[in-house]
PDB file of C-alpha atoms in Angstrom:
ATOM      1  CA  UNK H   1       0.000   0.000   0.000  1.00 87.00           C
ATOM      2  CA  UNK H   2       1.223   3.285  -0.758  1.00 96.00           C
ATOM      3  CA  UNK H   3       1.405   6.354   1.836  1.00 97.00           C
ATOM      4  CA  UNK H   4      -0.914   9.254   1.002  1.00 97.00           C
ATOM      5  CA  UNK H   5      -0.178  11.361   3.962  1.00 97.00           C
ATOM      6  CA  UNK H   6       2.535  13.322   5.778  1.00 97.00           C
ATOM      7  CA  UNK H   7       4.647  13.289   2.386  1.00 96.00           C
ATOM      8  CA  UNK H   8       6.890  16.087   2.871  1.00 97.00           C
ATOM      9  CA  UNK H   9       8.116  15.222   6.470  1.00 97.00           C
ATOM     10  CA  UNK H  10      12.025  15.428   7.241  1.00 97.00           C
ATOM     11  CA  UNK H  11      12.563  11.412   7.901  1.00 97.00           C
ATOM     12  CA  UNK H  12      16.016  12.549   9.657  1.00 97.00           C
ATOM     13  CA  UNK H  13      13.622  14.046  12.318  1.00 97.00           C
ATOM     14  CA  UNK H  14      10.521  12.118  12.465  1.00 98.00           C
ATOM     15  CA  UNK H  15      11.398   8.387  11.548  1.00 98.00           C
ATOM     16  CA  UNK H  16      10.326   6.681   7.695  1.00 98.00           C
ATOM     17  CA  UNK H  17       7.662   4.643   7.400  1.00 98.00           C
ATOM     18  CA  UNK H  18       8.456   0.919   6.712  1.00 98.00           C
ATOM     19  CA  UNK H  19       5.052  -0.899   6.238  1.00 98.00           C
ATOM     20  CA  UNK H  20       1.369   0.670   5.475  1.00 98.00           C
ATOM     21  CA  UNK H  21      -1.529  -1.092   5.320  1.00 97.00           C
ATOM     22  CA  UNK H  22      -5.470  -0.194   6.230  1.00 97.00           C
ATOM     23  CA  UNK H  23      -5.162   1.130  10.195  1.00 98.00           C
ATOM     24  CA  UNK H  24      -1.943   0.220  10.437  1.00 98.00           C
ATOM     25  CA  UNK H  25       1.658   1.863   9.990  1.00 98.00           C
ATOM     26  CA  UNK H  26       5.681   0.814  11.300  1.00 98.00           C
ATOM     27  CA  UNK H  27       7.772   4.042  11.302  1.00 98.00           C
ATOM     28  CA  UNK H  28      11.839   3.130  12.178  1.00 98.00           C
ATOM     29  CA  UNK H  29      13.342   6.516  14.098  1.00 98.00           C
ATOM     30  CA  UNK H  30      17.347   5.904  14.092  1.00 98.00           C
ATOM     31  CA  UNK H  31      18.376   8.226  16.769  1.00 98.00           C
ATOM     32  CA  UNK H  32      21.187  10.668  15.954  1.00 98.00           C
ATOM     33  CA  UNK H  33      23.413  13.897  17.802  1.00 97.00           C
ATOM     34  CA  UNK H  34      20.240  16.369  16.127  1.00 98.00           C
ATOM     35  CA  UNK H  35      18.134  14.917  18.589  1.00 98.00           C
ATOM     36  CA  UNK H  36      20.148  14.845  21.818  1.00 98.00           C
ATOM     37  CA  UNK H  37      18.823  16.756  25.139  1.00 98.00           C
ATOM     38  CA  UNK H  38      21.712  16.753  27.168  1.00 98.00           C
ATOM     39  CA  UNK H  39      25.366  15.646  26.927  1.00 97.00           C
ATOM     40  CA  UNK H  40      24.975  11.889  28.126  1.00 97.00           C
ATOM     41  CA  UNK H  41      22.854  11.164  25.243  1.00 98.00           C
ATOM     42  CA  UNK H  42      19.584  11.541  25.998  1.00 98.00           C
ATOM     43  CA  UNK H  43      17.377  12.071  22.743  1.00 98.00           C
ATOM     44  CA  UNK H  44      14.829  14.863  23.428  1.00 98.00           C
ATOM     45  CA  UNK H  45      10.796  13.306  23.772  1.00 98.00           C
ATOM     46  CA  UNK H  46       9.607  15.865  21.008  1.00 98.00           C
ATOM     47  CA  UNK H  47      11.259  13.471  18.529  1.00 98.00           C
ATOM     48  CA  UNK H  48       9.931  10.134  19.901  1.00 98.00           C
ATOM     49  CA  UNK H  49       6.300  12.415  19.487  1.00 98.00           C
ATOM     50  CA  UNK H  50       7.391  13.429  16.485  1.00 98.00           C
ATOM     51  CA  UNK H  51       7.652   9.924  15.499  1.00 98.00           C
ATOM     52  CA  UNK H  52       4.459   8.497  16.895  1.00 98.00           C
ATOM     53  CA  UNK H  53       2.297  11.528  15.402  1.00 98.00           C
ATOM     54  CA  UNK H  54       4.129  10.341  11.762  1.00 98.00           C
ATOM     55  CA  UNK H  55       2.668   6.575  12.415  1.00 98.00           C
ATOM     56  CA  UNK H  56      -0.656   7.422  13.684  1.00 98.00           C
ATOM     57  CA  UNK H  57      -0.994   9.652  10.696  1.00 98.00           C
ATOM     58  CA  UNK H  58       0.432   7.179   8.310  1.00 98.00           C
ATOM     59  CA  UNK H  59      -1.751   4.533  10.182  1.00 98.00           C
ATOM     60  CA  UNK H  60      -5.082   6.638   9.242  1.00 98.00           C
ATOM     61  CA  UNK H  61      -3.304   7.402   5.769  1.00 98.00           C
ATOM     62  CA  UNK H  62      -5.683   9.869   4.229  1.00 98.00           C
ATOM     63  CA  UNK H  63      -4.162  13.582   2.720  1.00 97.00           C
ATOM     64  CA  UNK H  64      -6.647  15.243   5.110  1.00 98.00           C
ATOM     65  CA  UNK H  65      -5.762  13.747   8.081  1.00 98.00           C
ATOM     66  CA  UNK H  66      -4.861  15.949  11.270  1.00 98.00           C
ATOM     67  CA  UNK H  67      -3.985  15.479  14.985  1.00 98.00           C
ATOM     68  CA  UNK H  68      -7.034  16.637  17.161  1.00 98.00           C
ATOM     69  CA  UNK H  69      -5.839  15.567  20.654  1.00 98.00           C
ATOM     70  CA  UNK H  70      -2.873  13.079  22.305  1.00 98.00           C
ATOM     71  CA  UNK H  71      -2.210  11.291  25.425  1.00 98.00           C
ATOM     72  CA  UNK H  72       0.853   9.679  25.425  1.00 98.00           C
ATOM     73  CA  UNK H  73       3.085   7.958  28.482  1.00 98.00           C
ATOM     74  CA  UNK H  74       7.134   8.204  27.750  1.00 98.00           C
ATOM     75  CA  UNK H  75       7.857   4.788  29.436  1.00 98.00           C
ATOM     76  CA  UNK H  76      11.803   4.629  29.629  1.00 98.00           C
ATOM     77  CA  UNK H  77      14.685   6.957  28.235  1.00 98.00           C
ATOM     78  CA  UNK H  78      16.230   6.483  24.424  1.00 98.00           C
ATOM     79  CA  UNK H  79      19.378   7.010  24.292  1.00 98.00           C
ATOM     80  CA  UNK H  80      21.868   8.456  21.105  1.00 98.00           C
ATOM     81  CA  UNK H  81      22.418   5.651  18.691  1.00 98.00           C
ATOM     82  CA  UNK H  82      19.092   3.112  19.285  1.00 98.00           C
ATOM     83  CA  UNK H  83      16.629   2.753  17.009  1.00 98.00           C
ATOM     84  CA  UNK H  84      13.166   3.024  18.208  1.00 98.00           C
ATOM     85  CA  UNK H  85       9.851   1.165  16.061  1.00 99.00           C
ATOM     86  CA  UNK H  86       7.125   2.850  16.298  1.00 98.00           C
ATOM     87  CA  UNK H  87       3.745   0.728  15.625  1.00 98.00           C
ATOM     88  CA  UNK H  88       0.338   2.135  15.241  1.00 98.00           C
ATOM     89  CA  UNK H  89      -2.784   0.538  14.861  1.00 98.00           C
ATOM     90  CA  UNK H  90      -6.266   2.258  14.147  1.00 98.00           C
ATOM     91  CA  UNK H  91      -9.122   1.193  17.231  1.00 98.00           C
ATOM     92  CA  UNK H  92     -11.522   3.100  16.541  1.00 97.00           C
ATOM     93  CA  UNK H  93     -13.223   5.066  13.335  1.00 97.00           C
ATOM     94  CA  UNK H  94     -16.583   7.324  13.522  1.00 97.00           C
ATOM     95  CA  UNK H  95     -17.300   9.646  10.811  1.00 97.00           C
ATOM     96  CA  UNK H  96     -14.287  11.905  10.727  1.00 98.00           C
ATOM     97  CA  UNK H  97     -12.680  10.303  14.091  1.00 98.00           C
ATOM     98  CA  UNK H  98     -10.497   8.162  14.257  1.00 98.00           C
ATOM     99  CA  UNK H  99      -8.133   6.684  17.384  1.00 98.00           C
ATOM    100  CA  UNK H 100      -5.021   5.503  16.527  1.00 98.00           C
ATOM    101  CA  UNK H 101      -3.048   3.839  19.391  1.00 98.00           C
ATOM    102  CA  UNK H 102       1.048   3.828  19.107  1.00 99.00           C
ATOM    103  CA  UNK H 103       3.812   2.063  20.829  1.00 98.00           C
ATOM    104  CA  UNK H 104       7.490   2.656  20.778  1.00 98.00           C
ATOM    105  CA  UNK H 105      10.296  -0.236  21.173  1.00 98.00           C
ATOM    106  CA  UNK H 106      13.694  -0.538  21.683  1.00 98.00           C
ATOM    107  CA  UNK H 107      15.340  -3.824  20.951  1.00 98.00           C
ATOM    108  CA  UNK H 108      11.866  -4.971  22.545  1.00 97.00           C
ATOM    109  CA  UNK H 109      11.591  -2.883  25.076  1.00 98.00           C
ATOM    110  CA  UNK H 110       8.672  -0.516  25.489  1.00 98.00           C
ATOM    111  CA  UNK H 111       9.831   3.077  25.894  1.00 98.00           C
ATOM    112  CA  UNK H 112       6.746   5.302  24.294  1.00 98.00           C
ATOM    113  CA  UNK H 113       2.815   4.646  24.135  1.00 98.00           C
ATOM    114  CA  UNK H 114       0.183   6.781  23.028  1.00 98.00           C
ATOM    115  CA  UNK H 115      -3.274   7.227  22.048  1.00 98.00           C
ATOM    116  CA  UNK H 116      -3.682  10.163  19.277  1.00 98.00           C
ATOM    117  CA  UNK H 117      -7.136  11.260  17.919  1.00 98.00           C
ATOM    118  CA  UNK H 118      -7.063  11.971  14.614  1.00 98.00           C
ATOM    119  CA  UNK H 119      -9.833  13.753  12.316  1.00 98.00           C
ATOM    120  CA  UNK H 120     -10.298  13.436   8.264  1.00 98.00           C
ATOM    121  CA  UNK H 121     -11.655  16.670   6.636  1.00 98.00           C
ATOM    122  CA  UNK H 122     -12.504  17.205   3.544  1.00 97.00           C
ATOM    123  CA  UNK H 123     -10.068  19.213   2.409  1.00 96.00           C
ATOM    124  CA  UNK H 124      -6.996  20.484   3.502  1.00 96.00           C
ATOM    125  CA  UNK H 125      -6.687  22.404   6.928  1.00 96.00           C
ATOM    126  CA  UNK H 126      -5.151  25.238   5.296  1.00 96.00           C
ATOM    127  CA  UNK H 127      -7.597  25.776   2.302  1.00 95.00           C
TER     128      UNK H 127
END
């Protein structure tokens, strides 16, 4: 399936997406210096939401599609140099809702979830 959303996002930034299907998206985020918070390596949480936002998007996969609302749990600390997967899998779709719910892993480990709510205009936000 091909991606219809998000198209001109900086994948350096906010992870590429791997596999699309209906209600469901993989986005890889290699971590890298760009992203660090602190000196020891910490990578900053804005681009583990950055990341999660791109697969619940991707996920929902329309060209209107827009974050409404988030609630999201950082569950352990990435450091420089890991990889985190992002997965996110659509629960729940009425009318122009939808909930997409997205979990973060590191070598297995669980270090982000979230539950984004999502809404699909009609046209673009900014038209």
């Amino acid at each position: 399936m091909q991606l219809h959303t998000h198209l001109a996002i900086d994948e350096s930034l906010s992870g590429r997406v791997v596999r699309v299907r209906p209600g469901y998206a993989q986005v890889i985020l290699p971590t890298h210096r760009a992203m660090l918070a602190d000196r020891k390596g910490l990578i900053h949480g804005g681009f583990l939401f950055s990341a999660a936002d791109y697969a619940a998007m991707a996920a929902v996969n329309d060209p209107h599609v827009v974050l409404g609302a988030s609630e999201v749990r950082f569950l352990a600390p990435v450091r420089k140099g890991e990889t985190v997967i992002f997965e996110a899998e659509l629960e729940v779709r009425k009318g122009k809702k939808r909930i997409v719910k997205v979990q973060g892993k590191v070598e297995g480990k669980k270090v982000f979830e979230g539950s984004f709510t999502a809404f699909v205009l009609d046209h673009h936000i900014l038209d």
